[in-house]
CSV table of C-alpha atoms in Angstrom, one decimal:
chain,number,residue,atom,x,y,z
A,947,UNK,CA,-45.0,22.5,27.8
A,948,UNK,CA,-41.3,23.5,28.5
A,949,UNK,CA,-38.2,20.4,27.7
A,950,UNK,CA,-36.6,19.4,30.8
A,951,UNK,CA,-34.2,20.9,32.3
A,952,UNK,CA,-30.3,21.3,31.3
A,953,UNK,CA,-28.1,19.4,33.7
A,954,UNK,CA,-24.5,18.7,33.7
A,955,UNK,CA,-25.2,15.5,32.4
A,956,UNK,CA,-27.3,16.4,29.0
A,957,UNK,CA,-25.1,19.5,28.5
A,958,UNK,CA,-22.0,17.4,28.4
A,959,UNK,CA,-24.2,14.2,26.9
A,960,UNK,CA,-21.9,12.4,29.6
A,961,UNK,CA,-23.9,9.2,28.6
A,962,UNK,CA,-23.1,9.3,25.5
A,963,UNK,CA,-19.7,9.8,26.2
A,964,UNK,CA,-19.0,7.3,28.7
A,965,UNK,CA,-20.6,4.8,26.1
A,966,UNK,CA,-17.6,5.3,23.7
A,967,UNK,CA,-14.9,2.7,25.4
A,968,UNK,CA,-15.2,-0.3,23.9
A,969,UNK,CA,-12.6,-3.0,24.7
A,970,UNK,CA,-11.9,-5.3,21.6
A,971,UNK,CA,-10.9,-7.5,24.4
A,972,UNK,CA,-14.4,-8.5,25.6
A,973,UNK,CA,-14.3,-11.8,26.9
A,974,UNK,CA,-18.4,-12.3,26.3
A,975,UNK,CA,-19.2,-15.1,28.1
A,976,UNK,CA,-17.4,-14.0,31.6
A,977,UNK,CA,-17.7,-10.1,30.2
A,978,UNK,CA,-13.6,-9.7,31.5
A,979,UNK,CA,-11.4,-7.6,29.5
A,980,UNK,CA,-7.8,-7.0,29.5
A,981,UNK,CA,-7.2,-4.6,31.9
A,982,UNK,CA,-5.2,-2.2,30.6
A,983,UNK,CA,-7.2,-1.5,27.1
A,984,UNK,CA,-9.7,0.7,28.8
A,985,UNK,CA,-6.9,3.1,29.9
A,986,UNK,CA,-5.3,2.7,26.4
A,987,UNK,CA,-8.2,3.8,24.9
A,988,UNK,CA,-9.5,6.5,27.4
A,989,UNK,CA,-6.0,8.3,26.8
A,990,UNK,CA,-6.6,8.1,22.9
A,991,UNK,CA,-9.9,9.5,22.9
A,992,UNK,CA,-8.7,12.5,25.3
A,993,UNK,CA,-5.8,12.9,23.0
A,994,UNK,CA,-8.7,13.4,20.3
A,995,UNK,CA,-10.0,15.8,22.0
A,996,UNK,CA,-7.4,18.3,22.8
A,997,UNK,CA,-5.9,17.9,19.2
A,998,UNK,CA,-9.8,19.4,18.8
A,999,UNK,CA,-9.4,21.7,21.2
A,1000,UNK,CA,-5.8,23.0,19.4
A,1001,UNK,CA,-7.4,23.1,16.0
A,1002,UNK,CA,-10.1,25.5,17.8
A,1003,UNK,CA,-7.4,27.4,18.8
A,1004,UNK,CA,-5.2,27.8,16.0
A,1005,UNK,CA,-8.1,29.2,14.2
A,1006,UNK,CA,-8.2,31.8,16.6
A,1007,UNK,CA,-4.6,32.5,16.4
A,1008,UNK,CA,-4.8,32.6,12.8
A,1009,UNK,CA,-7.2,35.3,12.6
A,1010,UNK,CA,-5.6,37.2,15.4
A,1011,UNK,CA,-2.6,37.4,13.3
A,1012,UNK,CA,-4.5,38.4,9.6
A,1013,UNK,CA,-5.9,40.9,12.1
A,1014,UNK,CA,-2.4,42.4,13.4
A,1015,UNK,CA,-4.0,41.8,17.0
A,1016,UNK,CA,-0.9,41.0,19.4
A,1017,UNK,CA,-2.8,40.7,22.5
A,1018,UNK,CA,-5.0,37.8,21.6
A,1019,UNK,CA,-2.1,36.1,20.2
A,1020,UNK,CA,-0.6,35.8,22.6
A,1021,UNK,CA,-3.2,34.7,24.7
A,1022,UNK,CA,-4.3,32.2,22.5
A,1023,UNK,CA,-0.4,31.0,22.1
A,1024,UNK,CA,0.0,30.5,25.7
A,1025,UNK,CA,-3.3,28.5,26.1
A,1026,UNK,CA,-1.8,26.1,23.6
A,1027,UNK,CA,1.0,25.7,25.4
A,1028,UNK,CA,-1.2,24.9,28.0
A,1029,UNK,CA,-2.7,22.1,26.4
A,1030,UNK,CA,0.6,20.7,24.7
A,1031,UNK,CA,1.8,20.3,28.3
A,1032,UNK,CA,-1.4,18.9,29.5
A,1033,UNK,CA,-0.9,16.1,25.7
A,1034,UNK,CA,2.8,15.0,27.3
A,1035,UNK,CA,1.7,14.6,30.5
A,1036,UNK,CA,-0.5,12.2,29.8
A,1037,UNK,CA,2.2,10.4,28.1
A,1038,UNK,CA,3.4,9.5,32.3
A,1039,UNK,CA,-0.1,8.0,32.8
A,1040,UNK,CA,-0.3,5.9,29.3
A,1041,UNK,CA,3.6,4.6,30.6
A,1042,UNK,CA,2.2,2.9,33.7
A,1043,UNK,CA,0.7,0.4,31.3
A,1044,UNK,CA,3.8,-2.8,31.0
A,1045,UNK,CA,4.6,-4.5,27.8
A,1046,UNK,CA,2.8,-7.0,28.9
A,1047,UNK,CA,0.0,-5.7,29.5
A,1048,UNK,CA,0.0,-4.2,26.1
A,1049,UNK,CA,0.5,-7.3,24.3
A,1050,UNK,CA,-2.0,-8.9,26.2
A,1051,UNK,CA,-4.6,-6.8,23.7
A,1052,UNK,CA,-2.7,-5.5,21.1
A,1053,UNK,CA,-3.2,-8.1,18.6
A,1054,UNK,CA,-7.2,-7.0,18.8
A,1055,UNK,CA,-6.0,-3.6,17.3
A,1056,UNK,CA,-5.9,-4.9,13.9
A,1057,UNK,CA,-4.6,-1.9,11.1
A,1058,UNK,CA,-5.4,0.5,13.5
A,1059,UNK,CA,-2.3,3.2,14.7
A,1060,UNK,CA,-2.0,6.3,15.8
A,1061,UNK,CA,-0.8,7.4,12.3
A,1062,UNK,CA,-4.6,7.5,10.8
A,1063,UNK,CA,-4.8,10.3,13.6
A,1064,UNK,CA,-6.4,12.7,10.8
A,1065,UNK,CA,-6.8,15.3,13.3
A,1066,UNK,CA,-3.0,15.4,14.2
A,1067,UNK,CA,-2.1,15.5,10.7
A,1068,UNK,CA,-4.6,18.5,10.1
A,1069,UNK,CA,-2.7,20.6,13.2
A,1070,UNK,CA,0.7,20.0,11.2
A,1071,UNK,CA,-1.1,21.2,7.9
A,1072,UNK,CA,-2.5,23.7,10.0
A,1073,UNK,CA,1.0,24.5,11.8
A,1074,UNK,CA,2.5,24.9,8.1
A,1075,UNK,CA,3.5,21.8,7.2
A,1076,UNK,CA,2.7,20.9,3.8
A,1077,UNK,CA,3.9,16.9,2.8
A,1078,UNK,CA,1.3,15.2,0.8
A,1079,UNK,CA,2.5,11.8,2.5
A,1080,UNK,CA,0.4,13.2,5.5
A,1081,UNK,CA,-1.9,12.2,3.3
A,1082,UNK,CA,-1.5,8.1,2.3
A,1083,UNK,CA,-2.7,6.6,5.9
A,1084,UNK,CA,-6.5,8.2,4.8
A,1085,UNK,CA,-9.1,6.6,2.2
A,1086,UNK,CA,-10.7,9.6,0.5
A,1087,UNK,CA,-13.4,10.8,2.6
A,1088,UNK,CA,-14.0,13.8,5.5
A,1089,UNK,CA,-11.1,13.5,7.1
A,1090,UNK,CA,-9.0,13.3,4.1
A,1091,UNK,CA,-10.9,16.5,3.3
A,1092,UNK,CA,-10.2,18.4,5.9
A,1093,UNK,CA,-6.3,17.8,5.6
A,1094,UNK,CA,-6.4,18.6,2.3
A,1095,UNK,CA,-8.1,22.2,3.0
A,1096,UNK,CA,-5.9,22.7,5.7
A,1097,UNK,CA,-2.8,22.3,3.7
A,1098,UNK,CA,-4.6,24.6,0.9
A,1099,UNK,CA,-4.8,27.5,3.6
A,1100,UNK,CA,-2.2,29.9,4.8
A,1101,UNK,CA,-0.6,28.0,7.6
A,1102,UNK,CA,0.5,29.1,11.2
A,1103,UNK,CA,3.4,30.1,10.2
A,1104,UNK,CA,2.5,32.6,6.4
A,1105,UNK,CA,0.3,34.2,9.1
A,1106,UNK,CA,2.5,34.9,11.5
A,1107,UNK,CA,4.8,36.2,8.9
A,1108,UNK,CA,2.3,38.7,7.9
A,1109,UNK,CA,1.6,39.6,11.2
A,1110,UNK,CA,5.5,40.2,11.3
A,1111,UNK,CA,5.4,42.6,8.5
A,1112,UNK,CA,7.9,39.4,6.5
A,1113,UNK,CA,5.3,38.1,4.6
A,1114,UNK,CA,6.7,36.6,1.4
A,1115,UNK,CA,10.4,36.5,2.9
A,1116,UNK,CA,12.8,33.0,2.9
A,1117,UNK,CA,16.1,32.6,3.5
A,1118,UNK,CA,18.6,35.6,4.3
A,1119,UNK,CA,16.1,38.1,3.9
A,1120,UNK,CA,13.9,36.6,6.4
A,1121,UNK,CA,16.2,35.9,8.7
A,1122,UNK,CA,17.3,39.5,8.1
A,1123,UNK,CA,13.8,40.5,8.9
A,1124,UNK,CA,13.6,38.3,11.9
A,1125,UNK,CA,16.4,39.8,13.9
A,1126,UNK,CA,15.2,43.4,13.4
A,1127,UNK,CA,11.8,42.4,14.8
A,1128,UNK,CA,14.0,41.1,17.6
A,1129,UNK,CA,15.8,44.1,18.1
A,1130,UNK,CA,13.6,46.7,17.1
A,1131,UNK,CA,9.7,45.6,18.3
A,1132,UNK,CA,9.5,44.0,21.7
A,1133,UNK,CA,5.7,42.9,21.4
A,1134,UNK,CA,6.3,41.5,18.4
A,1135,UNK,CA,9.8,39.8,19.7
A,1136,UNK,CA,7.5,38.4,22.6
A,1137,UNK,CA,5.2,36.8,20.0
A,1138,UNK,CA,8.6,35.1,18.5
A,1139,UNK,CA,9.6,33.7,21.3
A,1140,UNK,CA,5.7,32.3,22.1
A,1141,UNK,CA,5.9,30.8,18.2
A,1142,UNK,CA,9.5,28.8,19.5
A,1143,UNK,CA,7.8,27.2,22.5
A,1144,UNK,CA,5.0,26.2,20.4
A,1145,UNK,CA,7.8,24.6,18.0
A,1146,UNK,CA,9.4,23.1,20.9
A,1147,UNK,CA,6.0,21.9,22.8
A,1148,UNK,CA,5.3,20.0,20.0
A,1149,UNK,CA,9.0,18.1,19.7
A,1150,UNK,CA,8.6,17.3,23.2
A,1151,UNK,CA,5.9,15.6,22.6
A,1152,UNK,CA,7.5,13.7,19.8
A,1153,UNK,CA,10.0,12.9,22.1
A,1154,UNK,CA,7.3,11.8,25.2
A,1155,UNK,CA,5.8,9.6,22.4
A,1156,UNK,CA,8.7,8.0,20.9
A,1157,UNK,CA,9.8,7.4,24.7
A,1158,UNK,CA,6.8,5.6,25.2
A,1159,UNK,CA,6.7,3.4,22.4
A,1160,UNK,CA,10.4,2.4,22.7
A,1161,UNK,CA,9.3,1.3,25.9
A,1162,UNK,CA,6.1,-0.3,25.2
A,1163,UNK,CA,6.9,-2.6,22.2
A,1164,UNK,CA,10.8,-1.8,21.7
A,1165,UNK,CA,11.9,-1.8,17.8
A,1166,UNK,CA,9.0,-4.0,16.9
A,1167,UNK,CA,6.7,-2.7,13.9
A,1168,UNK,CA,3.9,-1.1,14.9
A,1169,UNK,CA,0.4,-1.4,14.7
A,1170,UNK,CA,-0.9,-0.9,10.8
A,1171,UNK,CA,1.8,-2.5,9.7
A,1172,UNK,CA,4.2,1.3,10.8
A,1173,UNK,CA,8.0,0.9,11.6
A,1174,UNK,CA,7.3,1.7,14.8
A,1175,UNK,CA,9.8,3.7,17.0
A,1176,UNK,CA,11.9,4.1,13.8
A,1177,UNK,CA,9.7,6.5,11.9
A,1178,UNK,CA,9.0,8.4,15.3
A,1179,UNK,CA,12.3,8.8,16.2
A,1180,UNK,CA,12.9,10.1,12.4
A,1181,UNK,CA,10.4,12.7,13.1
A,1182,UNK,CA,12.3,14.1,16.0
A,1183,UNK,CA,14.2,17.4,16.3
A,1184,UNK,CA,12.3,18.6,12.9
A,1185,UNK,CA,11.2,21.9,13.6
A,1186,UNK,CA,7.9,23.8,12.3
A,1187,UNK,CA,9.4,26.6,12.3
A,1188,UNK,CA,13.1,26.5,11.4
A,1189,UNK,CA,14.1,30.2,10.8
A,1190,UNK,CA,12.8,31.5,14.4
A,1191,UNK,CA,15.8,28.8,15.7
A,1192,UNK,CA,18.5,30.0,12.6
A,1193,UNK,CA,18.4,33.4,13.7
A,1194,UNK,CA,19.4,32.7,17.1
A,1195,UNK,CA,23.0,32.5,15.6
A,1196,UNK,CA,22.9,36.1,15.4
A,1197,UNK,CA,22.5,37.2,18.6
């Protein structure tokens, strides 16, 4: 006796997906909700899921640097980019949602805030970034744990220097070592430049996001009891990777 068949339905479990939006708003005698909460929370879950898809991703880049592999690389690098662009766009569709309509259900959100995105904070540890404050908005537990490995790895950013030939570099010397891969290894140059648009995808999307919540609530704390725009807007123009924009001075 063989199962049933695969469909699109039961590969992508789209039941069980659709069943995953759950206004807080729920009026449950006339079953209304606020309008606008399903969108808000349809755009969070598929934020979710590309942050996912990145992490996926930057595992791939990661070994495609330990493996001195330039070709998938830069493949990989300009899929991500791909996605980053596809993560601010959907910063124009969560925009068309008023102040209004936001406080209309954001009192229902309780403690919760995009800062307790643990998977956003692994893709920074991932990236390179190593602050232990990434860790205070989560109880000990799973996701906890995976930032915490994350930031115990190699980052992004040691790979790519090994992949460079800079490995255990900083300061002049690597800055040294970045303009004669500039000069001197066009591949490798091209890699470069891929790792800057990276760095700048994701400050765009700081910017998109700050935007937005300016916008949506103005300079009022945020949900979780954040300061809001403020600490976004702190966040801005802080690079992942600093030295591939200092060497630009020598050119």
């Amino acid at each position: 006796m063989t199962g049933k068949a695969l469909t699109y339905s039961s590969y992508l479990r789209v039941d069980d997906l659709l069943a995953l939006q759950e206004p807080r708003s729920l009026d449950p005698v006339t079953g209304e909700t606020e309008h606008d909460e399903m969108l808000f929370i349809v755009i969070h879950q598929v934020y979710e899921l590309w942050f996912k898809q990145l992490l996926h991703e930057a595992s791939r880049l990661g070994t495609a640097f330990e493996g001195g592999d330039a070709r998938t690389a830069l493949a990989t690098l300009t899929r991500m980019l791909t996605i980053l662009k596809t993560v601010v766009g959907q910063v124009d569709v969560l925009e068309t949602m008023t102040p209004l309509s936001f406080a209309g259900f954001r009192g229902r959100l309780d403690s919760a805030s995009g800062f307790q995105s643990a998977q956003f904070r692994e893709l920074e540890a991932v990236l390179g970034r190593r602050d232990p404050a990434m860790l205070s908005p989560h109880p000990p537990g799973p996701a906890r744990d995976r930032i915490e490995a994350a930031m115990g790895r190699p980052g992004l950013w040691a790979q790519f220097l090994g992949f460079a030939g800079l490995a255990g570099l900083d300061g002049e010397a690597l800055l040294d070592g970045l303009e004669r891969v500039y000069r001197e290894d066009a591949l490798r140059a091209l890699v470069c430049e891929r790792m800057v648009d990276l760095d700048e995808g994701f400050q765009e999307w700081r910017y998109r996001h700050v935007k937005m919540v300016e916008r949506t609530i103005g300079g009022q704390m945020g949900t979780g009891g954040s300061s809001g725009a403020a600490y976004l807007r702190s966040t801005l123009l802080r690079p992942m990777f600093p030295a591939l924009w200092q060497v630009r001075d020598r050119f």
